[in-house]
């Protein structure tokens, strides 16, 4: 694999159905040479948890003027082209990218190579998370920032390829189809937004999300979570 795109994301959580991308970092390699980089914050339309801010050192202030995903995805897709993806646990990043792409009206099917899968086979006695592997090989970087993770993953891949890409393990380095099922989720309806605002106002709750940017399923889950914690609005309220 001499042409590919290394990609890493930072997100609001681990569930691609519920969480959002907040940072994308990518490096394009063509015929073995680095030919481009891509790096951007993404406004998720919601406040970050303290845990995410502590891990990534990304703040709400960093994101408040960042572009929304529908502006970022076309630019990322143009940058990445149809090249295979490389990542550490690449299916995680692919699942978020595919959901974002589909919801923005793009198809997104790719093959990929996973440095985590390679390490599991070739290095059974070493911890497999990216910081541990980078520490093992002396790769210095700032963990949990998208572009730095992508850069470290590329360096890790090249070391793994040099040391372990032999005949018996060669297939580990071949791109394989990345599978993740996604259905397009349209924007929340006017009635959903109206009901959410009614719930929030009645219970005197400050919205955790930008109501105008919620999808149908997100609006439904948000309403359900409010009702389960605070109860419904009485009729006529």
Protein backbone atom coordinates (compact mmCIF):
# COMPACT_ATOMS: atom_id res chain seq x y z
CA UNK A 1 0.00 0.00 0.00
CA UNK A 2 1.89 3.05 -1.22
CA UNK A 3 -1.06 5.44 -1.67
CA UNK A 4 -3.52 6.03 1.18
CA UNK A 5 -4.89 8.57 3.64
CA UNK A 6 -4.08 8.40 7.35
CA UNK A 7 -6.99 9.78 9.36
CA UNK A 8 -7.79 10.32 13.01
CA UNK A 9 -10.73 11.98 14.75
CA UNK A 10 -11.52 13.50 18.10
CA UNK A 11 -15.19 13.13 19.05
CA UNK A 12 -17.66 14.00 21.81
CA UNK A 13 -17.84 10.30 22.75
CA UNK A 14 -17.46 6.75 21.48
CA UNK A 15 -20.89 6.11 19.90
CA UNK A 16 -21.11 7.12 16.24
CA UNK A 17 -24.93 7.16 16.42
CA UNK A 18 -25.03 9.66 19.28
CA UNK A 19 -21.71 11.48 19.34
CA UNK A 20 -20.13 14.03 17.01
CA UNK A 21 -16.79 14.75 15.38
CA UNK A 22 -14.95 17.71 16.90
CA UNK A 23 -11.59 17.45 15.08
CA UNK A 24 -10.26 15.79 11.93
CA UNK A 25 -6.60 15.25 11.16
CA UNK A 26 -5.43 13.52 7.99
CA UNK A 27 -2.30 12.98 5.91
CA UNK A 28 -2.38 11.97 2.24
CA UNK A 29 0.37 9.69 0.95
CA UNK A 30 0.73 9.06 -2.80
CA UNK A 31 3.25 6.61 -4.21
CA UNK A 32 5.01 6.56 -0.85
CA UNK A 33 5.36 10.33 -0.54
CA UNK A 34 3.38 12.70 1.68
CA UNK A 35 1.45 15.03 -0.62
CA UNK A 36 -0.97 16.85 1.65
CA UNK A 37 -2.39 17.40 5.11
CA UNK A 38 -5.86 18.19 6.41
CA UNK A 39 -6.62 19.55 9.87
CA UNK A 40 -9.72 21.24 11.24
CA UNK A 41 -11.92 21.65 14.28
CA UNK A 42 -15.62 20.84 13.80
CA UNK A 43 -18.43 22.54 15.71
CA UNK A 44 -20.55 19.70 17.17
CA UNK A 45 -23.52 21.89 18.06
CA UNK A 46 -23.28 20.93 21.73
CA UNK A 47 -21.14 21.62 24.77
CA UNK A 48 -18.23 19.29 25.46
CA UNK A 49 -18.14 17.18 28.59
CA UNK A 50 -15.41 17.86 31.12
CA UNK A 51 -13.99 14.42 30.38
CA UNK A 52 -13.58 15.15 26.66
CA UNK A 53 -12.00 18.52 27.41
CA UNK A 54 -9.60 16.92 29.88
CA UNK A 55 -8.57 14.20 27.42
CA UNK A 56 -8.23 16.32 24.28
CA UNK A 57 -7.50 19.76 25.74
CA UNK A 58 -10.09 21.04 23.26
CA UNK A 59 -12.53 23.56 24.74
CA UNK A 60 -15.95 24.90 23.79
CA UNK A 61 -14.21 28.17 22.96
CA UNK A 62 -12.01 26.36 20.43
CA UNK A 63 -15.11 25.08 18.64
CA UNK A 64 -17.60 27.93 18.84
CA UNK A 65 -16.40 29.50 15.57
CA UNK A 66 -15.37 26.24 13.89
CA UNK A 67 -17.26 25.10 10.76
CA UNK A 68 -20.10 22.62 11.08
CA UNK A 69 -19.72 19.11 9.68
CA UNK A 70 -21.69 19.81 6.48
CA UNK A 71 -19.07 22.39 5.53
CA UNK A 72 -16.14 20.16 6.51
CA UNK A 73 -17.16 16.83 4.95
CA UNK A 74 -17.03 17.94 1.27
CA UNK A 75 -13.56 19.38 1.82
CA UNK A 76 -12.35 16.24 3.57
CA UNK A 77 -13.77 13.98 0.84
CA UNK A 78 -12.07 16.05 -1.85
CA UNK A 79 -8.78 15.88 0.05
CA UNK A 80 -8.96 12.12 0.70
CA UNK A 81 -10.22 11.06 -2.72
CA UNK A 82 -10.85 7.32 -3.11
CA UNK A 83 -7.65 6.22 -1.42
CA UNK A 84 -7.69 3.48 1.24
CA UNK A 85 -7.67 4.66 4.84
CA UNK A 86 -5.04 4.00 7.47
CA UNK A 87 -5.75 4.38 11.16
CA UNK A 88 -5.36 2.96 14.63
CA UNK A 89 -8.71 1.19 15.15
CA UNK A 90 -9.72 2.63 11.79
CA UNK A 91 -13.30 1.31 11.96
CA UNK A 92 -13.97 3.82 14.77
CA UNK A 93 -12.96 6.78 12.62
CA UNK A 94 -14.63 5.33 9.54
CA UNK A 95 -17.96 4.88 11.36
CA UNK A 96 -18.07 8.56 12.33
CA UNK A 97 -16.94 9.74 8.89
CA UNK A 98 -19.45 7.53 7.08
CA UNK A 99 -22.37 8.67 9.25
CA UNK A 100 -21.40 12.30 8.73
CA UNK A 101 -20.97 11.80 4.98
CA UNK A 102 -24.27 9.97 4.53
CA UNK A 103 -26.18 12.56 6.57
CA UNK A 104 -24.65 15.23 4.32
CA UNK A 105 -25.80 13.42 1.18
CA UNK A 106 -22.59 11.62 0.18
CA UNK A 107 -21.91 7.91 -0.26
CA UNK A 108 -18.82 6.74 1.56
CA UNK A 109 -17.36 3.26 1.09
CA UNK A 110 -13.68 2.64 1.64
CA UNK A 111 -11.10 -0.05 2.31
CA UNK A 112 -8.54 0.37 5.05
CA UNK A 113 -5.57 -0.89 7.04
CA UNK A 114 -5.61 -0.96 10.83
CA UNK A 115 -2.37 -0.59 12.78
CA UNK A 116 -4.18 -1.91 15.85
CA UNK A 117 -5.01 -5.17 14.05
CA UNK A 118 -1.41 -5.48 12.85
CA UNK A 119 -0.05 -4.91 16.36
CA UNK A 120 -2.40 -7.50 17.87
CA UNK A 121 -0.93 -10.18 15.63
CA UNK A 122 2.69 -9.06 15.49
CA UNK A 123 3.18 -7.75 19.03
CA UNK A 124 1.07 -9.87 21.39
CA UNK A 125 3.07 -8.96 24.50
CA UNK A 126 2.87 -5.16 24.13
CA UNK A 127 -0.05 -2.89 25.05
CA UNK A 128 -1.88 -2.04 21.85
CA UNK A 129 -3.14 1.51 22.43
CA UNK A 130 -1.43 4.15 20.31
CA UNK A 131 0.47 5.92 23.13
CA UNK A 132 1.90 2.61 24.38
CA UNK A 133 3.01 1.48 20.94
CA UNK A 134 4.53 4.87 20.20
CA UNK A 135 6.35 4.76 23.52
CA UNK A 136 7.66 1.28 22.70
CA UNK A 137 9.08 2.47 19.37
CA UNK A 138 10.23 5.90 20.60
CA UNK A 139 7.69 7.88 18.56
CA UNK A 140 7.11 11.25 20.26
CA UNK A 141 3.78 13.01 19.84
CA UNK A 142 0.91 14.73 21.68
CA UNK A 143 -1.82 12.10 22.29
CA UNK A 144 -5.53 12.69 21.70
CA UNK A 145 -5.24 15.40 19.09
CA UNK A 146 -6.37 14.35 15.65
CA UNK A 147 -3.48 15.44 13.46
CA UNK A 148 -0.83 14.36 15.97
CA UNK A 149 -2.47 10.93 16.26
CA UNK A 150 -2.58 10.64 12.47
CA UNK A 151 1.10 11.58 12.20
CA UNK A 152 2.05 9.07 14.89
CA UNK A 153 -0.04 6.37 13.23
CA UNK A 154 1.76 6.91 9.93
CA UNK A 155 5.14 6.62 11.64
CA UNK A 156 3.98 3.52 13.51
CA UNK A 157 2.71 1.95 10.28
CA UNK A 158 6.03 2.44 8.54
CA UNK A 159 7.89 0.82 11.45
CA UNK A 160 5.47 -2.11 11.58
CA UNK A 161 5.72 -2.54 7.81
CA UNK A 162 9.51 -2.57 7.93
CA UNK A 163 9.69 -5.04 10.80
CA UNK A 164 6.76 -7.39 10.17
CA UNK A 165 5.62 -7.22 6.54
CA UNK A 166 6.90 -10.66 5.64
CA UNK A 167 5.27 -13.30 3.48
CA UNK A 168 3.40 -14.98 6.34
CA UNK A 169 2.00 -11.65 7.63
CA UNK A 170 1.82 -9.69 4.41
CA UNK A 171 -1.99 -9.79 4.25
CA UNK A 172 -2.20 -7.76 7.45
CA UNK A 173 -0.91 -4.81 5.43
CA UNK A 174 -3.41 -5.19 2.57
CA UNK A 175 -6.44 -2.84 2.58
CA UNK A 176 -9.69 -4.59 3.49
CA UNK A 177 -13.26 -3.42 3.00
CA UNK A 178 -14.48 -1.35 5.95
CA UNK A 179 -18.04 -2.31 6.88
CA UNK A 180 -20.40 -0.06 8.81
CA UNK A 181 -24.13 0.24 8.17
CA UNK A 182 -25.60 3.75 8.18
CA UNK A 183 -29.04 5.10 7.35
CA UNK A 184 -29.45 8.78 6.58
CA UNK A 185 -31.05 10.63 9.46
CA UNK A 186 -32.94 13.74 8.42
CA UNK A 187 -33.23 16.96 10.46
CA UNK A 188 -35.63 17.19 13.38
CA UNK A 189 -39.16 18.17 12.40
CA UNK A 190 -40.82 21.42 13.44
CA UNK A 191 -43.09 19.51 15.80
CA UNK A 192 -40.10 17.80 17.44
CA UNK A 193 -38.34 21.12 17.95
CA UNK A 194 -41.49 22.72 19.30
CA UNK A 195 -42.04 19.89 21.79
CA UNK A 196 -38.40 19.96 22.91
CA UNK A 197 -38.59 23.70 23.56
CA UNK A 198 -41.82 23.14 25.46
CA UNK A 199 -40.15 20.52 27.67
CA UNK A 200 -37.09 22.68 28.25
CA UNK A 201 -39.14 25.75 29.14
CA UNK A 202 -41.55 23.89 31.41
CA UNK A 203 -38.76 22.22 33.39
CA UNK A 204 -36.51 25.34 33.31
CA UNK A 205 -33.69 23.38 31.62
CA UNK A 206 -30.86 24.97 29.69
CA UNK A 207 -30.52 23.14 26.37
CA UNK A 208 -27.45 20.92 26.05
CA UNK A 209 -27.67 21.00 22.25
CA UNK A 210 -28.35 23.44 19.46
CA UNK A 211 -32.00 22.46 18.86
CA UNK A 212 -31.96 23.68 15.25
CA UNK A 213 -29.16 21.26 14.38
CA UNK A 214 -30.61 18.06 15.85
CA UNK A 215 -31.55 15.14 13.64
CA UNK A 216 -34.86 13.31 14.06
CA UNK A 217 -33.33 10.52 16.11
CA UNK A 218 -31.27 12.94 18.23
CA UNK A 219 -34.35 15.04 18.98
CA UNK A 220 -36.29 11.93 19.93
CA UNK A 221 -33.54 10.69 22.26
CA UNK A 222 -33.15 14.12 23.83
CA UNK A 223 -36.89 14.40 24.52
CA UNK A 224 -36.94 10.89 25.98
CA UNK A 225 -34.01 11.68 28.28
CA UNK A 226 -35.73 14.83 29.59
CA UNK A 227 -39.01 12.98 30.17
CA UNK A 228 -37.29 10.10 31.96
CA UNK A 229 -35.53 12.51 34.33
CA UNK A 230 -38.09 15.29 34.80
CA UNK A 231 -41.42 14.00 33.48
CA UNK A 232 -43.76 15.15 30.74
CA UNK A 233 -45.41 18.53 30.40
CA UNK A 234 -48.97 18.57 31.74
CA UNK A 235 -51.59 19.04 29.04
CA UNK A 236 -52.24 22.62 28.20
CA UNK A 237 -48.83 23.80 29.41
